[in-house]
Amino acid sequence: MDKEFTKKLRDTAIATGIPLPEREHYEVTVSNLSTRALVLTSKAVSGSFDEAPGEGHVLRLRESDTFRVTSVHFPWESGAAAVRYRMADAPVTFTVTSGPPGNHASSGDLAGPGCEHYDCTVSGSGNGHSLFILEEATNPRTMGM
């Protein structure tokens, strides 16, 4: 944000009694342990990605992508970031949603034909870092056997 815009936000907040947006920093890491490459198709956040791969980036087997996020949001908004991948050679999408520390919006969702053959594990720490691991499903019931 530029200084002039920040000053206008502050002045508007003072005049109207509406609180200023919050600025929070956090990281989201996506790790690919599946047997298929993932292609980054989109990423979105209210704020900015300070460091992140670009759309079209390929996440190969046993590699990880880390997104460093600065979220700018009002106190009543979540400030969560959403990142979407699709499998390079299968019609499966993998969507990751994660937010700042203390936000319980972290989730990993799989969709598309054949998505039941994959699992997503989500873990977070109190320091603002969430880890999403995509891997092959190990439960025979979820694989249709």
PDB file of C-alpha atoms in Angstrom:
ATOM      1  CA  MET A   1       0.000   0.000   0.000  1.00  0.00           C
ATOM      2  CA  ASP A   2       1.254   3.476  -0.742  1.00  0.00           C
ATOM      3  CA  LYS A   3       1.493   6.139   1.967  1.00  0.00           C
ATOM      4  CA  GLU A   4      -1.294   8.332   0.537  1.00  0.00           C
ATOM      5  CA  PHE A   5      -3.776   5.427   0.495  1.00  0.00           C
ATOM      6  CA  THR A   6      -2.784   4.428   4.045  1.00  0.00           C
ATOM      7  CA  LYS A   7      -3.324   8.027   5.230  1.00  0.00           C
ATOM      8  CA  LYS A   8      -6.786   8.120   3.594  1.00  0.00           C
ATOM      9  CA  LEU A   9      -7.730   4.826   5.290  1.00  0.00           C
ATOM     10  CA  ARG A  10      -6.599   6.150   8.665  1.00  0.00           C
ATOM     11  CA  ASP A  11      -8.463   9.443   8.229  1.00  0.00           C
ATOM     12  CA  THR A  12     -11.642   7.640   7.132  1.00  0.00           C
ATOM     13  CA  ALA A  13     -11.416   5.265  10.095  1.00  0.00           C
ATOM     14  CA  ILE A  14     -11.065   8.175  12.524  1.00  0.00           C
ATOM     15  CA  ALA A  15     -13.953  10.098  10.950  1.00  0.00           C
ATOM     16  CA  THR A  16     -16.381   7.159  10.754  1.00  0.00           C
ATOM     17  CA  GLY A  17     -15.330   5.088  13.764  1.00  0.00           C
ATOM     18  CA  ILE A  18     -14.634   2.074  11.549  1.00  0.00           C
ATOM     19  CA  PRO A  19     -11.458   0.262  12.613  1.00  0.00           C
ATOM     20  CA  LEU A  20      -8.399   0.222  10.383  1.00  0.00           C
ATOM     21  CA  PRO A  21      -7.582  -2.918   8.442  1.00  0.00           C
ATOM     22  CA  GLU A  22      -5.252  -5.365  10.164  1.00  0.00           C
ATOM     23  CA  ARG A  23      -1.976  -6.429   8.568  1.00  0.00           C
ATOM     24  CA  GLU A  24      -0.794  -9.957   9.332  1.00  0.00           C
ATOM     25  CA  HIS A  25       2.075 -12.044   7.994  1.00  0.00           C
ATOM     26  CA  TYR A  26       2.018 -15.817   7.634  1.00  0.00           C
ATOM     27  CA  GLU A  27       3.298 -18.677   5.470  1.00  0.00           C
ATOM     28  CA  VAL A  28       1.584 -21.503   3.631  1.00  0.00           C
ATOM     29  CA  THR A  29       3.595 -24.494   2.387  1.00  0.00           C
ATOM     30  CA  VAL A  30       2.202 -27.059  -0.047  1.00  0.00           C
ATOM     31  CA  SER A  31       4.117 -30.338  -0.304  1.00  0.00           C
ATOM     32  CA  ASN A  32       3.511 -32.844  -3.108  1.00  0.00           C
ATOM     33  CA  LEU A  33       3.945 -36.493  -2.104  1.00  0.00           C
ATOM     34  CA  SER A  34       1.582 -37.795  -4.780  1.00  0.00           C
ATOM     35  CA  THR A  35       2.822 -39.506  -7.947  1.00  0.00           C
ATOM     36  CA  ARG A  36       1.571 -36.668 -10.191  1.00  0.00           C
ATOM     37  CA  ALA A  37       2.869 -33.179 -10.911  1.00  0.00           C
ATOM     38  CA  LEU A  38       0.684 -30.264  -9.815  1.00  0.00           C
ATOM     39  CA  VAL A  39       0.243 -27.051 -11.817  1.00  0.00           C
ATOM     40  CA  LEU A  40      -0.493 -23.828  -9.918  1.00  0.00           C
ATOM     41  CA  THR A  41      -3.634 -22.370 -11.511  1.00  0.00           C
ATOM     42  CA  SER A  42      -4.568 -19.504  -9.156  1.00  0.00           C
ATOM     43  CA  LYS A  43      -3.805 -17.739  -5.890  1.00  0.00           C
ATOM     44  CA  ALA A  44      -5.754 -15.025  -4.086  1.00  0.00           C
ATOM     45  CA  VAL A  45      -5.560 -13.060  -0.840  1.00  0.00           C
ATOM     46  CA  SER A  46      -6.807  -9.754   0.535  1.00  0.00           C
ATOM     47  CA  GLY A  47      -3.357  -8.186   0.593  1.00  0.00           C
ATOM     48  CA  SER A  48      -0.346  -9.560  -1.232  1.00  0.00           C
ATOM     49  CA  PHE A  49       1.910 -12.534  -1.740  1.00  0.00           C
ATOM     50  CA  ASP A  50       5.362 -11.328  -0.682  1.00  0.00           C
ATOM     51  CA  GLU A  51       6.965 -14.436  -2.111  1.00  0.00           C
ATOM     52  CA  ALA A  52       5.187 -17.058  -4.180  1.00  0.00           C
ATOM     53  CA  PRO A  53       5.556 -19.056  -7.377  1.00  0.00           C
ATOM     54  CA  GLY A  54       3.694 -17.732 -10.404  1.00  0.00           C
ATOM     55  CA  GLU A  55       0.646 -19.257 -12.036  1.00  0.00           C
ATOM     56  CA  GLY A  56       1.652 -22.131 -14.325  1.00  0.00           C
ATOM     57  CA  HIS A  57       4.445 -23.200 -11.952  1.00  0.00           C
ATOM     58  CA  VAL A  58       4.809 -27.002 -11.781  1.00  0.00           C
ATOM     59  CA  LEU A  59       5.138 -28.637  -8.353  1.00  0.00           C
ATOM     60  CA  ARG A  60       6.806 -31.995  -8.924  1.00  0.00           C
ATOM     61  CA  LEU A  61       6.908 -35.104  -6.737  1.00  0.00           C
ATOM     62  CA  ARG A  62       8.663 -34.550  -3.399  1.00  0.00           C
ATOM     63  CA  GLU A  63       8.853 -30.772  -3.897  1.00  0.00           C
ATOM     64  CA  SER A  64       7.252 -27.987  -1.859  1.00  0.00           C
ATOM     65  CA  ASP A  65       6.017 -24.481  -2.594  1.00  0.00           C
ATOM     66  CA  THR A  66       6.018 -21.815   0.122  1.00  0.00           C
ATOM     67  CA  PHE A  67       3.774 -18.760  -0.075  1.00  0.00           C
ATOM     68  CA  ARG A  68       4.720 -15.832   2.155  1.00  0.00           C
ATOM     69  CA  VAL A  69       1.607 -13.739   2.678  1.00  0.00           C
ATOM     70  CA  THR A  70       0.829 -10.267   3.952  1.00  0.00           C
ATOM     71  CA  SER A  71      -2.893 -10.165   4.594  1.00  0.00           C
ATOM     72  CA  VAL A  72      -4.600  -6.780   4.869  1.00  0.00           C
ATOM     73  CA  HIS A  73      -8.171  -7.148   6.112  1.00  0.00           C
ATOM     74  CA  PHE A  74     -10.719  -5.657   8.477  1.00  0.00           C
ATOM     75  CA  PRO A  75     -11.139  -7.326  11.889  1.00  0.00           C
ATOM     76  CA  TRP A  76     -14.402  -8.992  10.817  1.00  0.00           C
ATOM     77  CA  GLU A  77     -12.778 -10.585   7.727  1.00  0.00           C
ATOM     78  CA  SER A  78     -10.718 -13.776   7.757  1.00  0.00           C
ATOM     79  CA  GLY A  79      -7.604 -12.629   5.884  1.00  0.00           C
ATOM     80  CA  ALA A  80      -7.243 -16.124   4.428  1.00  0.00           C
ATOM     81  CA  ALA A  81      -5.319 -16.960   1.271  1.00  0.00           C
ATOM     82  CA  ALA A  82      -6.531 -19.477  -1.315  1.00  0.00           C
ATOM     83  CA  VAL A  83      -4.183 -21.403  -3.612  1.00  0.00           C
ATOM     84  CA  ARG A  84      -5.380 -23.806  -6.320  1.00  0.00           C
ATOM     85  CA  TYR A  85      -3.479 -26.500  -8.210  1.00  0.00           C
ATOM     86  CA  ARG A  86      -4.618 -29.023 -10.804  1.00  0.00           C
ATOM     87  CA  MET A  87      -2.946 -32.310 -11.543  1.00  0.00           C
ATOM     88  CA  ALA A  88      -0.937 -32.130 -14.765  1.00  0.00           C
ATOM     89  CA  ASP A  89      -2.346 -35.365 -16.216  1.00  0.00           C
ATOM     90  CA  ALA A  90      -5.607 -35.907 -14.315  1.00  0.00           C
ATOM     91  CA  PRO A  91      -8.833 -33.887 -13.864  1.00  0.00           C
ATOM     92  CA  VAL A  92      -8.257 -33.407 -10.124  1.00  0.00           C
ATOM     93  CA  THR A  93      -7.978 -29.987  -8.451  1.00  0.00           C
ATOM     94  CA  PHE A  94      -6.376 -29.334  -5.084  1.00  0.00           C
ATOM     95  CA  THR A  95      -7.422 -26.151  -3.270  1.00  0.00           C
ATOM     96  CA  VAL A  96      -5.648 -24.916  -0.148  1.00  0.00           C
ATOM     97  CA  THR A  97      -7.144 -22.256   2.130  1.00  0.00           C
ATOM     98  CA  SER A  98      -5.161 -20.894   5.064  1.00  0.00           C
ATOM     99  CA  GLY A  99      -5.182 -17.790   7.209  1.00  0.00           C
ATOM    100  CA  PRO A 100      -3.180 -15.828   9.739  1.00  0.00           C
ATOM    101  CA  PRO A 101      -2.294 -17.206  13.204  1.00  0.00           C
ATOM    102  CA  GLY A 102      -5.389 -17.918  15.268  1.00  0.00           C
ATOM    103  CA  ASN A 103      -7.564 -18.239  12.164  1.00  0.00           C
ATOM    104  CA  HIS A 104      -9.235 -21.635  11.867  1.00  0.00           C
ATOM    105  CA  ALA A 105      -9.844 -21.386   8.119  1.00  0.00           C
ATOM    106  CA  SER A 106      -7.145 -23.896   7.092  1.00  0.00           C
ATOM    107  CA  SER A 107      -8.389 -26.614   4.773  1.00  0.00           C
ATOM    108  CA  GLY A 108      -7.302 -28.678   1.812  1.00  0.00           C
ATOM    109  CA  ASP A 109      -9.989 -29.777  -0.642  1.00  0.00           C
ATOM    110  CA  LEU A 110      -9.743 -32.246  -3.516  1.00  0.00           C
ATOM    111  CA  ALA A 111     -12.280 -32.294  -6.343  1.00  0.00           C
ATOM    112  CA  GLY A 112     -12.802 -34.021  -9.670  1.00  0.00           C
ATOM    113  CA  PRO A 113     -12.977 -37.591 -10.963  1.00  0.00           C
ATOM    114  CA  GLY A 114     -10.458 -39.748  -9.133  1.00  0.00           C
ATOM    115  CA  CYS A 115      -9.938 -37.359  -6.213  1.00  0.00           C
ATOM    116  CA  GLU A 116     -10.795 -40.183  -3.791  1.00  0.00           C
ATOM    117  CA  HIS A 117      -7.374 -41.694  -4.588  1.00  0.00           C
ATOM    118  CA  TYR A 118      -5.623 -38.822  -2.772  1.00  0.00           C
ATOM    119  CA  ASP A 119      -5.471 -37.492   0.775  1.00  0.00           C
ATOM    120  CA  CYS A 120      -4.589 -34.074   2.132  1.00  0.00           C
ATOM    121  CA  THR A 121      -3.001 -33.633   5.542  1.00  0.00           C
ATOM    122  CA  VAL A 122      -3.117 -30.178   7.125  1.00  0.00           C
ATOM    123  CA  SER A 123      -0.946 -29.111  10.020  1.00  0.00           C
ATOM    124  CA  GLY A 124      -0.361 -25.693  11.482  1.00  0.00           C
ATOM    125  CA  SER A 125       1.805 -24.152  14.099  1.00  0.00           C
ATOM    126  CA  GLY A 126       1.241 -21.181  16.350  1.00  0.00           C
ATOM    127  CA  ASN A 127       3.895 -19.152  14.546  1.00  0.00           C
ATOM    128  CA  GLY A 128       1.790 -18.511  11.446  1.00  0.00           C
ATOM    129  CA  HIS A 129       2.945 -21.382   9.266  1.00  0.00           C
ATOM    130  CA  SER A 130       0.590 -23.976   7.764  1.00  0.00           C
ATOM    131  CA  LEU A 131       1.685 -27.131   5.947  1.00  0.00           C
ATOM    132  CA  PHE A 132      -0.487 -28.997   3.428  1.00  0.00           C
ATOM    133  CA  ILE A 133       0.656 -32.422   2.227  1.00  0.00           C
ATOM    134  CA  LEU A 134      -0.935 -34.096  -0.795  1.00  0.00           C
ATOM    135  CA  GLU A 135      -0.333 -37.846  -1.010  1.00  0.00           C
ATOM    136  CA  GLU A 136      -1.802 -41.059  -2.363  1.00  0.00           C
ATOM    137  CA  ALA A 137      -4.715 -42.430  -0.299  1.00  0.00           C
ATOM    138  CA  THR A 138      -3.750 -45.340   1.915  1.00  0.00           C
ATOM    139  CA  ASN A 139      -7.209 -46.352   3.135  1.00  0.00           C
ATOM    140  CA  PRO A 140      -8.598 -49.069   0.774  1.00  0.00           C
ATOM    141  CA  ARG A 141     -12.199 -48.009   1.554  1.00  0.00           C
ATOM    142  CA  THR A 142     -11.583 -44.492   0.248  1.00  0.00           C
ATOM    143  CA  MET A 143     -10.026 -45.961  -2.885  1.00  0.00           C
ATOM    144  CA  GLY A 144     -13.159 -47.922  -3.738  1.00  0.00           C
ATOM    145  CA  MET A 145     -11.690 -51.360  -3.000  1.00  0.00           C
TER     146      MET A 145
END
